[in-house]
Short mmCIF file of C-alpha atoms in Angstrom, two decimals:
data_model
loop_
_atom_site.label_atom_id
_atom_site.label_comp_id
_atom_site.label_asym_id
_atom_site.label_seq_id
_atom_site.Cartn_x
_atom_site.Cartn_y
_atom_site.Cartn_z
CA UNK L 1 -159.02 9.29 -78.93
CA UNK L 2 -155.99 8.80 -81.71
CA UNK L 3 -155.89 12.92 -81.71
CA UNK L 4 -154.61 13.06 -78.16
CA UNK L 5 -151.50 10.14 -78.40
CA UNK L 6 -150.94 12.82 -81.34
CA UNK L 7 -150.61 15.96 -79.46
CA UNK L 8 -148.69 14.12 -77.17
CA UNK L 9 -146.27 13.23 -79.66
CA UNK L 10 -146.38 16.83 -81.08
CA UNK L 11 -145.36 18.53 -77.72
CA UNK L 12 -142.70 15.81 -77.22
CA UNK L 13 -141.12 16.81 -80.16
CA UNK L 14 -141.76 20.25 -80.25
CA UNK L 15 -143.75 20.38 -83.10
CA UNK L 16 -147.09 21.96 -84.44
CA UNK L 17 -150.27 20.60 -85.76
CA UNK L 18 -149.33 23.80 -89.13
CA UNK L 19 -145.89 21.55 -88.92
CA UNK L 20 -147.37 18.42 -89.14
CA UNK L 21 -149.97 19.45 -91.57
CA UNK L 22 -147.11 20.74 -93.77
CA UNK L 23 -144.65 17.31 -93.26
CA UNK L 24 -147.53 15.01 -94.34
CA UNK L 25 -149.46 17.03 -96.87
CA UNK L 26 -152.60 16.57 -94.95
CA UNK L 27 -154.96 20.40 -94.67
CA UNK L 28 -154.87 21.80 -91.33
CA UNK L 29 -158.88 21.14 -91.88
CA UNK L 30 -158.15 17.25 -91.72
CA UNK L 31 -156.36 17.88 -88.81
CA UNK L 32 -158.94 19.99 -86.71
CA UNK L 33 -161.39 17.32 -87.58
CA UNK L 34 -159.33 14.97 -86.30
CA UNK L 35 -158.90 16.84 -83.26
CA UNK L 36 -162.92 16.55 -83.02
CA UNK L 37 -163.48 13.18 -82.83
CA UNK L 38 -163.14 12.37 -86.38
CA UNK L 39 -161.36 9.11 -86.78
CA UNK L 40 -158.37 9.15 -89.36
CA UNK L 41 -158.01 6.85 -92.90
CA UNK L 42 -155.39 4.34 -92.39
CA UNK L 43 -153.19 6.08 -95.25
CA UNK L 44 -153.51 9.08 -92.90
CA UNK L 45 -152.54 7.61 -90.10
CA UNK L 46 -149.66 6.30 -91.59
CA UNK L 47 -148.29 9.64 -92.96
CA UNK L 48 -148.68 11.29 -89.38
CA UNK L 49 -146.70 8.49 -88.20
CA UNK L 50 -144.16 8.58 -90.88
CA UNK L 51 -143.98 12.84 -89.56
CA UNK L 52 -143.55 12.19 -86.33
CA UNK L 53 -141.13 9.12 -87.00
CA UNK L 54 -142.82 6.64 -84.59
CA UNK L 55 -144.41 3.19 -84.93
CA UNK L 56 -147.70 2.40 -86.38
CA UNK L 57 -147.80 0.67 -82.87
CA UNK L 58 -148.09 4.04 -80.93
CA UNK L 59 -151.22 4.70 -82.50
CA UNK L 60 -153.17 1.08 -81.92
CA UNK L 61 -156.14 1.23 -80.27
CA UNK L 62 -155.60 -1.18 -77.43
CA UNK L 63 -152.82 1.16 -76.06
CA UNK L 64 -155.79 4.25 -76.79
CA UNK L 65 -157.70 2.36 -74.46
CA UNK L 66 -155.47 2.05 -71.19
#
């Protein structure tokens, strides 16, 4: 699941989800549903990257998946 390669990010860099939610302009709502299961839009997904300053690559699915 994208949301937990996210938290992971998040506690690397000592950041939280309200942080986040503030940097990209996303609602904390997006983000809980995220955090549910809810699969992110592209344009999302490239804000929270763009946040956290990593690669689109960090988020592909084939490193999701082992």
């Amino acid at each position: 699941m994208l949301w937990k390669l996210i938290q992971k990010e998040l506690k690397k860099q000592g950041m939280t989800a309200y942080r986040l939610s503030k940097i990209t302009g996303l609602s904390q709502n997006t983000l809980q549903n995220y955090k549910h299961g809810h699969e992110p839009s592209f344009s999302n997904v490239v804000k929270i990257a763009d946040a956290l300053g990593v690669s689109l690559d960090e988020f592909r699915s084939d490193k999701r998946n082992g």
